[in-house]
Amino acid sequence: MSKADYYELLGVARDADAAAVKSAFRKAAMKYHPDRNPGDAAAEQKFKELNEAYEVLKDDQRRAAYDRYGHAAFENGGGGANGFAQGFAGSSFADVFDDLFGEFMGARGGRGRGAGRGADLRYNLDISLEEAFAGKKATIEAPGSVACETCTGTGAKPDTQPVACPTCNGAGKVRATQGFFTIERTCPTCGGQGRVIQDPCEVCDGAGRVQQDRTLSVDVPPGVEDGTRIRLSGEGDAGARGGPAGDLYIFISVAEHDLFERDGPDLYCVVPVSMVRAALGCDIEAPTIDGGKVSIKIPEGVQTGKRFRMRGKGMSVLRSEARGDLYVELQVETPIKLTGRQKELLKEFAEEGGEEACPQSKGFFDRARTFWDNVTEGH
């Protein structure tokens, strides 16, 4: 079953601004939030879909990826081929709801209890254009936190366990009556976890995690573009006291190349050709991104800006066996630092009617002379 379009889910146009997207999600979330529809599986599924759509459309980069590639931009979320995905960090529904509505009406409800999710981390990875073409297996050193081995992430001293919070009796929230209203808030003692640690672990001081650099392997797939994000699910900071780990996002930066310019899957290469060879015609060889060569037959009298299209000689296309094209653009080079004899030969060429061999120049100056004559006659 195909996934619904994110814009249609939220009921907004594709050019809707961030405020309109947020307003549409807020309205729909109020209607389908599980707290308002207890036991309604259909409403909960609808809320999940709305949450997924909002997580993408509220972020400019993720929205741009979705506009370009659709749902395919977020497939294989860290666990698929090559561990590649341009996906998004999986915030809980309650987190998103709280982001919009705060603690009004006890938005977190029962789902707010338990250990907190670890923070997402970012790593900037620089690669060459050749590596973007062929793909790369990179090894990175990622700083961050991991679960404490001594307490296995609980934060409690070995052979002890966290106990129910005496303030909220393990509920993770407290109630306060103000006039006719009863308001639920996160318990200030346990931070909503419902448990407190009486004997904290001596290694992590009760945090359940410690700082530790990790060596990770990252598969960069062929065809990635500058700004692509690779998500490694669960490789971010460890969660507090046994909570789930965040995600690690690898941001790809593709360096500029000495020979090629990239435009999506296509490559452009400017090749200089001497005036003599351009006039007489010749055969040239142009480089390709895979380290090879292509032969091009240049006709007589070729001009600067002439392009030759080499099909299938461009960049790899992401998640495809296809390749873009290579465009070779000629730049006719005027000779400099001429010897006396070379100057004499060029003068002989001009005297033999060489100017007639340049119809564009002759045509331009003929039109210019007509323009000047008309201006003079008008005065």
Coordinates of N, CA, C and O in Angstrom, one line a residue, residues 86-197:
Q86 N 18.1 9.5 4.1 CA 18.0 11.0 4.4 C 16.8 11.2 5.3 O 16.1 12.2 5.2
G87 N 16.6 10.3 6.2 CA 15.4 10.3 7.0 C 15.5 11.3 8.2 O 16.4 12.1 8.2
F88 N 14.6 11.2 9.1 CA 14.6 12.2 10.2 C 14.6 11.5 11.5 O 14.3 10.3 11.6
A89 N 15.1 12.2 12.5 CA 15.1 11.6 13.9 C 13.7 11.3 14.3 O 12.8 12.1 14.2
G90 N 13.5 10.1 14.9 CA 12.2 9.7 15.3 C 11.8 10.2 16.6 O 11.9 9.6 17.7
S91 N 11.2 11.4 16.6 CA 10.7 12.0 17.9 C 9.4 11.2 18.3 O 8.6 10.8 17.4
S92 N 9.2 11.1 19.6 CA 8.0 10.5 20.0 C 6.8 11.4 19.8 O 6.9 12.6 19.6
F93 N 5.6 10.8 19.7 CA 4.4 11.6 19.4 C 4.2 12.6 20.5 O 3.8 13.8 20.3
A94 N 4.5 12.2 21.7 CA 4.3 13.1 22.9 C 5.2 14.3 22.8 O 4.9 15.4 23.1
D95 N 6.4 14.1 22.3 CA 7.4 15.2 22.2 C 6.9 16.2 21.2 O 7.0 17.4 21.4
V96 N 6.4 15.7 20.1 CA 5.9 16.6 19.1 C 4.7 17.4 19.6 O 4.5 18.6 19.4
F97 N 3.8 16.7 20.3 CA 2.6 17.3 20.8 C 3.0 18.4 21.9 O 2.4 19.5 21.9
D98 N 3.9 18.1 22.7 CA 4.4 19.0 23.7 C 5.1 20.2 23.0 O 4.9 21.4 23.5
D99 N 5.7 20.0 21.9 CA 6.4 21.1 21.2 C 5.4 22.1 20.7 O 5.6 23.3 20.6
L100 N 4.1 21.6 20.4 CA 3.1 22.5 20.0 C 2.2 23.1 21.1 O 1.9 24.3 21.1
F101 N 1.9 22.2 22.1 CA 0.9 22.6 23.1 C 1.5 22.8 24.5 O 0.7 23.0 25.4
G102 N 2.8 22.5 24.7 CA 3.3 22.6 26.0 C 2.7 21.5 26.9 O 2.4 20.4 26.4
E103 N 2.5 21.8 28.2 CA 2.0 20.8 29.1 C 0.5 21.0 29.3 O -0.1 20.4 30.2
F104 N -0.1 21.9 28.5 CA -1.5 22.1 28.7 C -2.3 20.8 28.5 O -2.0 20.0 27.6
M105 N -3.2 20.5 29.4 CA -4.0 19.3 29.3 C -3.2 18.0 29.6 O -3.6 16.9 29.2
G106 N -2.0 18.2 30.1 CA -1.2 17.0 30.3 C -0.8 16.3 29.1 O -1.0 15.1 29.0
A107 N -0.3 17.0 28.1 CA -0.1 16.4 26.8 C 0.7 15.1 26.8 O 0.5 14.2 26.0
R108 N 1.7 15.0 27.7 CA 2.6 13.9 27.7 C 1.8 12.6 28.2 O 2.1 11.5 27.7
G109 N 0.9 12.8 29.1 CA 0.2 11.7 29.6 C 1.1 10.6 30.1 O 2.2 10.9 30.6
G110 N 0.7 9.4 29.9 CA 1.5 8.2 30.4 C 2.7 8.0 29.6 O 3.7 7.5 30.1
R111 N 2.8 8.5 28.4 CA 3.9 8.3 27.6 C 5.1 9.1 28.0 O 6.2 9.0 27.5
G112 N 4.9 10.1 28.8 CA 6.0 11.0 29.2 C 6.9 10.3 30.2 O 8.0 10.8 30.5
R113 N 6.5 9.2 30.8 CA 7.3 8.5 31.8 C 8.4 7.7 31.2 O 8.4 7.4 30.1
G114 N 9.3 7.4 32.0 CA 10.5 6.6 31.6 C 11.7 7.4 31.2 O 11.7 8.6 31.4
A115 N 12.7 6.7 30.9 CA 14.0 7.4 30.6 C 14.0 8.2 29.4 O 13.2 7.9 28.4
G116 N 14.8 9.3 29.4 CA 14.8 10.2 28.2 C 15.6 9.7 27.1 O 16.6 9.1 27.3
R117 N 15.2 10.1 25.9 CA 15.9 9.7 24.7 C 17.2 10.5 24.6 O 17.2 11.7 24.9
G118 N 18.3 9.9 24.0 CA 19.5 10.6 23.9 C 19.5 11.6 22.8 O 18.6 11.6 21.9
A119 N 20.4 12.6 22.8 CA 20.4 13.6 21.8 C 20.9 13.1 20.5 O 21.7 12.2 20.4
D120 N 20.4 13.7 19.4 CA 20.9 13.5 18.1 C 22.3 14.2 17.9 O 22.5 15.3 18.4
L121 N 23.2 13.6 17.2 CA 24.5 14.2 16.9 C 24.7 14.4 15.5 O 24.1 13.8 14.6
R122 N 25.6 15.4 15.1 CA 25.9 15.7 13.8 C 27.4 15.5 13.5 O 28.3 15.8 14.4
Y123 N 27.8 15.0 12.4 CA 29.2 14.8 12.0 C 29.3 15.3 10.5 O 28.5 14.8 9.6
N124 N 30.3 16.2 10.2 CA 30.5 16.7 8.9 C 31.6 15.8 8.2 O 32.7 15.7 8.7
L125 N 31.3 15.2 7.1 CA 32.2 14.4 6.3 C 32.5 15.0 5.0 O 31.6 15.2 4.2
D126 N 33.8 15.3 4.7 CA 34.2 15.9 3.5 C 34.7 14.7 2.5 O 35.5 13.9 2.9
I127 N 34.2 14.8 1.3 CA 34.6 13.8 0.3 C 34.9 14.5 -1.0 O 34.5 15.6 -1.2
S128 N 35.6 13.8 -1.9 CA 35.9 14.4 -3.2 C 34.8 14.0 -4.2 O 33.9 13.2 -3.9
L129 N 34.8 14.7 -5.3 CA 33.8 14.4 -6.4 C 34.0 12.9 -6.9 O 33.0 12.3 -7.2
E130 N 35.2 12.5 -7.0 CA 35.4 11.1 -7.4 C 34.8 10.1 -6.4 O 34.2 9.1 -6.8
E131 N 34.9 10.4 -5.1 CA 34.3 9.6 -4.0 C 32.8 9.6 -4.1 O 32.1 8.6 -3.8
A132 N 32.2 10.8 -4.4 CA 30.8 10.9 -4.6 C 30.3 10.1 -5.8 O 29.2 9.6 -5.8
F133 N 31.1 10.0 -6.8 CA 30.8 9.2 -8.0 C 30.8 7.7 -7.7 O 29.9 7.0 -8.0
A134 N 31.9 7.3 -7.1 CA 32.1 5.8 -6.9 C 31.5 5.3 -5.5 O 31.4 4.1 -5.4
G135 N 31.2 6.2 -4.6 CA 30.9 5.7 -3.2 C 32.1 5.5 -2.4 O 33.2 5.5 -2.9
K136 N 31.9 5.4 -1.1 CA 33.1 5.3 -0.2 C 32.7 4.7 1.1 O 31.6 4.9 1.6
K137 N 33.6 3.9 1.6 CA 33.4 3.3 3.0 C 34.3 4.1 3.9 O 35.5 4.0 3.8
A138 N 33.7 5.0 4.7 CA 34.5 5.9 5.6 C 34.5 5.4 7.0 O 33.5 4.8 7.5
T139 N 35.6 5.6 7.7 CA 35.7 5.3 9.1 C 35.8 6.7 9.9 O 36.7 7.5 9.5
I140 N 34.9 6.9 10.8 CA 34.9 8.2 11.5 C 35.0 7.9 13.0 O 34.7 6.9 13.5
E141 N 35.5 8.9 13.7 CA 35.6 8.9 15.2 C 34.5 9.8 15.7 O 34.5 11.1 15.5
A142 N 33.5 9.3 16.3 CA 32.3 10.0 16.7 C 32.3 10.2 18.2 O 32.3 9.2 19.0
P143 N 32.4 11.5 18.7 CA 32.3 11.7 20.1 C 30.9 11.6 20.6 O 30.0 11.8 19.8
G144 N 30.7 11.3 21.8 CA 29.4 11.2 22.4 C 29.4 10.4 23.7 O 30.4 10.1 24.3
S145 N 28.2 10.0 24.1 CA 28.1 9.2 25.3 C 27.5 7.8 25.0 O 26.8 7.6 24.0
V146 N 27.9 6.9 25.9 CA 27.4 5.5 25.7 C 26.8 5.1 27.1 O 27.1 5.7 28.1
A147 N 26.1 4.0 27.1 CA 25.5 3.5 28.3 C 26.6 3.0 29.3 O 27.6 2.4 28.8
C148 N 26.5 3.4 30.5 CA 27.5 3.0 31.5 C 27.4 1.5 31.7 O 26.4 0.9 31.9
E149 N 28.6 0.8 31.5 CA 28.7 -0.6 31.7 C 28.5 -1.1 33.1 O 28.0 -2.2 33.4
T150 N 29.0 -0.2 34.0 CA 28.9 -0.6 35.4 C 27.5 -0.8 35.9 O 27.2 -1.8 36.6
C151 N 26.6 0.1 35.6 CA 25.2 0.0 36.1 C 24.3 -0.4 34.9 O 23.1 -0.4 35.1
T152 N 24.8 -0.8 33.8 CA 24.1 -1.2 32.6 C 23.0 -0.1 32.2 O 22.0 -0.4 31.7
G153 N 23.4 1.2 32.4 CA 22.6 2.3 32.0 C 21.5 2.7 33.0 O 20.7 3.7 32.7
T154 N 21.3 2.0 34.1 CA 20.2 2.4 35.0 C 20.5 3.6 35.8 O 19.6 4.3 36.3
G155 N 21.8 3.9 36.0 CA 22.2 5.0 36.9 C 22.3 4.6 38.3 O 22.8 5.4 39.2
A156 N 21.9 3.4 38.7 CA 21.9 3.0 40.1 C 23.1 2.1 40.4 O 23.6 1.4 39.5
K157 N 23.6 2.2 41.6 CA 24.7 1.4 42.0 C 24.4 -0.1 41.8 O 23.3 -0.5 41.9
P158 N 25.4 -0.9 41.3 CA 25.2 -2.3 41.1 C 24.5 -3.0 42.3 O 24.8 -2.6 43.5
D159 N 23.6 -3.9 42.0 CA 22.9 -4.7 43.0 C 21.8 -3.8 43.7 O 21.2 -4.2 44.7
T160 N 21.6 -2.6 43.2 CA 20.5 -1.8 43.7 C 19.6 -1.4 42.5 O 20.0 -1.5 41.3
Q161 N 18.4 -0.9 42.8 CA 17.5 -0.5 41.7 C 16.9 0.8 42.1 O 16.7 1.2 43.2
P162 N 16.5 1.6 41.0 CA 15.7 2.9 41.3 C 14.4 2.5 42.0 O 13.9 1.4 41.8
V163 N 14.0 3.4 42.8 CA 12.7 3.2 43.6 C 11.7 4.2 43.1 O 12.0 5.2 42.5
A164 N 10.4 3.9 43.5 CA 9.3 4.8 43.1 C 9.5 6.2 43.7 O 9.9 6.3 44.8
C165 N 9.3 7.2 42.9 CA 9.4 8.6 43.4 C 8.4 8.9 44.5 O 7.2 8.6 44.4
P166 N 8.9 9.4 45.7 CA 8.0 9.6 46.8 C 7.1 10.8 46.5 O 6.0 10.9 47.2
T167 N 7.4 11.7 45.6 CA 6.6 12.9 45.3 C 5.3 12.5 44.5 O 4.2 12.9 44.8
C168 N 5.5 11.7 43.5 CA 4.4 11.4 42.6 C 4.0 9.9 42.7 O 3.1 9.5 41.9
N169 N 4.6 9.2 43.6 CA 4.3 7.8 43.8 C 4.5 7.0 42.5 O 3.7 6.0 42.2
G170 N 5.5 7.3 41.7 CA 5.7 6.6 40.5 C 4.9 7.0 39.3 O 5.1 6.4 38.2
A171 N 4.1 8.0 39.4 CA 3.2 8.4 38.3 C 4.0 9.2 37.3 O 3.6 9.3 36.1
G172 N 5.0 9.9 37.7 CA 5.8 10.8 36.8 C 5.2 12.1 36.6 O 5.7 13.0 35.9
K173 N 4.0 12.4 37.3 CA 3.4 13.7 37.2 C 2.6 14.0 38.5 O 2.2 13.0 39.2
V174 N 2.4 15.2 38.7 CA 1.6 15.6 39.9 C 0.5 16.5 39.5 O 0.5 17.1 38.4
R175 N -0.5 16.5 40.3 CA -1.7 17.3 40.0 C -1.8 18.5 41.0 O -1.5 18.4 42.1
A176 N -2.3 19.6 40.4 CA -2.6 20.8 41.3 C -3.9 21.3 40.9 O -4.3 21.4 39.7
T177 N -4.7 21.7 41.9 CA -6.1 22.2 41.7 C -6.0 23.8 41.8 O -5.5 24.3 42.7
Q178 N -6.5 24.4 40.7 CA -6.6 25.8 40.7 C -8.0 26.2 40.3 O -8.5 26.1 39.2
G179 N -8.8 26.6 41.3 CA -10.2 26.9 41.1 C -11.0 25.7 40.7 O -11.0 24.7 41.3
F180 N -11.6 25.8 39.5 CA -12.4 24.7 39.0 C -11.5 23.7 38.2 O -12.0 22.7 37.7
F181 N -10.2 24.0 38.0 CA -9.4 23.2 37.1 C -8.4 22.4 37.9 O -7.9 22.8 38.9
T182 N -8.1 21.2 37.3 CA -7.1 20.4 37.8 C -6.0 20.2 36.7 O -6.3 19.8 35.6
I183 N -4.8 20.7 37.1 CA -3.7 20.7 36.1 C -2.7 19.6 36.4 O -2.2 19.6 37.6
E184 N -2.3 18.8 35.5 CA -1.2 17.9 35.6 C 0.1 18.4 35.1 O 0.1 19.0 34.0
R185 N 1.2 18.3 35.9 CA 2.5 18.7 35.5 C 3.5 17.6 35.7 O 3.3 16.7 36.5
T186 N 4.6 17.7 35.0 CA 5.7 16.8 35.2 C 6.2 16.9 36.6 O 6.4 18.0 37.1
C187 N 6.4 15.8 37.2 CA 6.9 15.7 38.6 C 8.3 16.4 38.7 O 9.2 16.0 38.0
P188 N 8.5 17.4 39.5 CA 9.7 18.1 39.6 C 10.8 17.3 40.3 O 12.0 17.6 40.1
T189 N 10.5 16.3 41.0 CA 11.5 15.5 41.7 C 12.2 14.5 40.8 O 13.4 14.3 40.8
C190 N 11.4 13.7 40.0 CA 11.9 12.7 39.2 C 12.0 13.1 37.7 O 12.4 12.3 36.9
G191 N 11.5 14.3 37.4 CA 11.5 14.7 36.0 C 10.6 13.9 35.1 O 10.8 13.9 33.9
G192 N 9.6 13.3 35.6 CA 8.6 12.6 34.8 C 8.9 11.1 34.7 O 8.2 10.4 34.1
Q193 N 10.0 10.7 35.3 CA 10.4 9.3 35.1 C 9.7 8.3 36.1 O 9.6 7.1 35.8
G194 N 9.2 8.9 37.1 CA 8.5 8.0 38.1 C 9.4 7.3 39.1 O 8.9 6.6 40.0
R195 N 10.7 7.4 38.9 CA 11.6 6.7 39.7 C 12.8 7.6 40.1 O 13.1 8.5 39.4
V196 N 13.3 7.4 41.3 CA 14.5 8.1 41.7 C 15.6 7.1 42.2 O 15.3 6.0 42.5
I197 N 16.8 7.6 42.1 CA 17.9 6.7 42.5 C 18.5 7.1 43.9 O 18.9 8.3 44.1

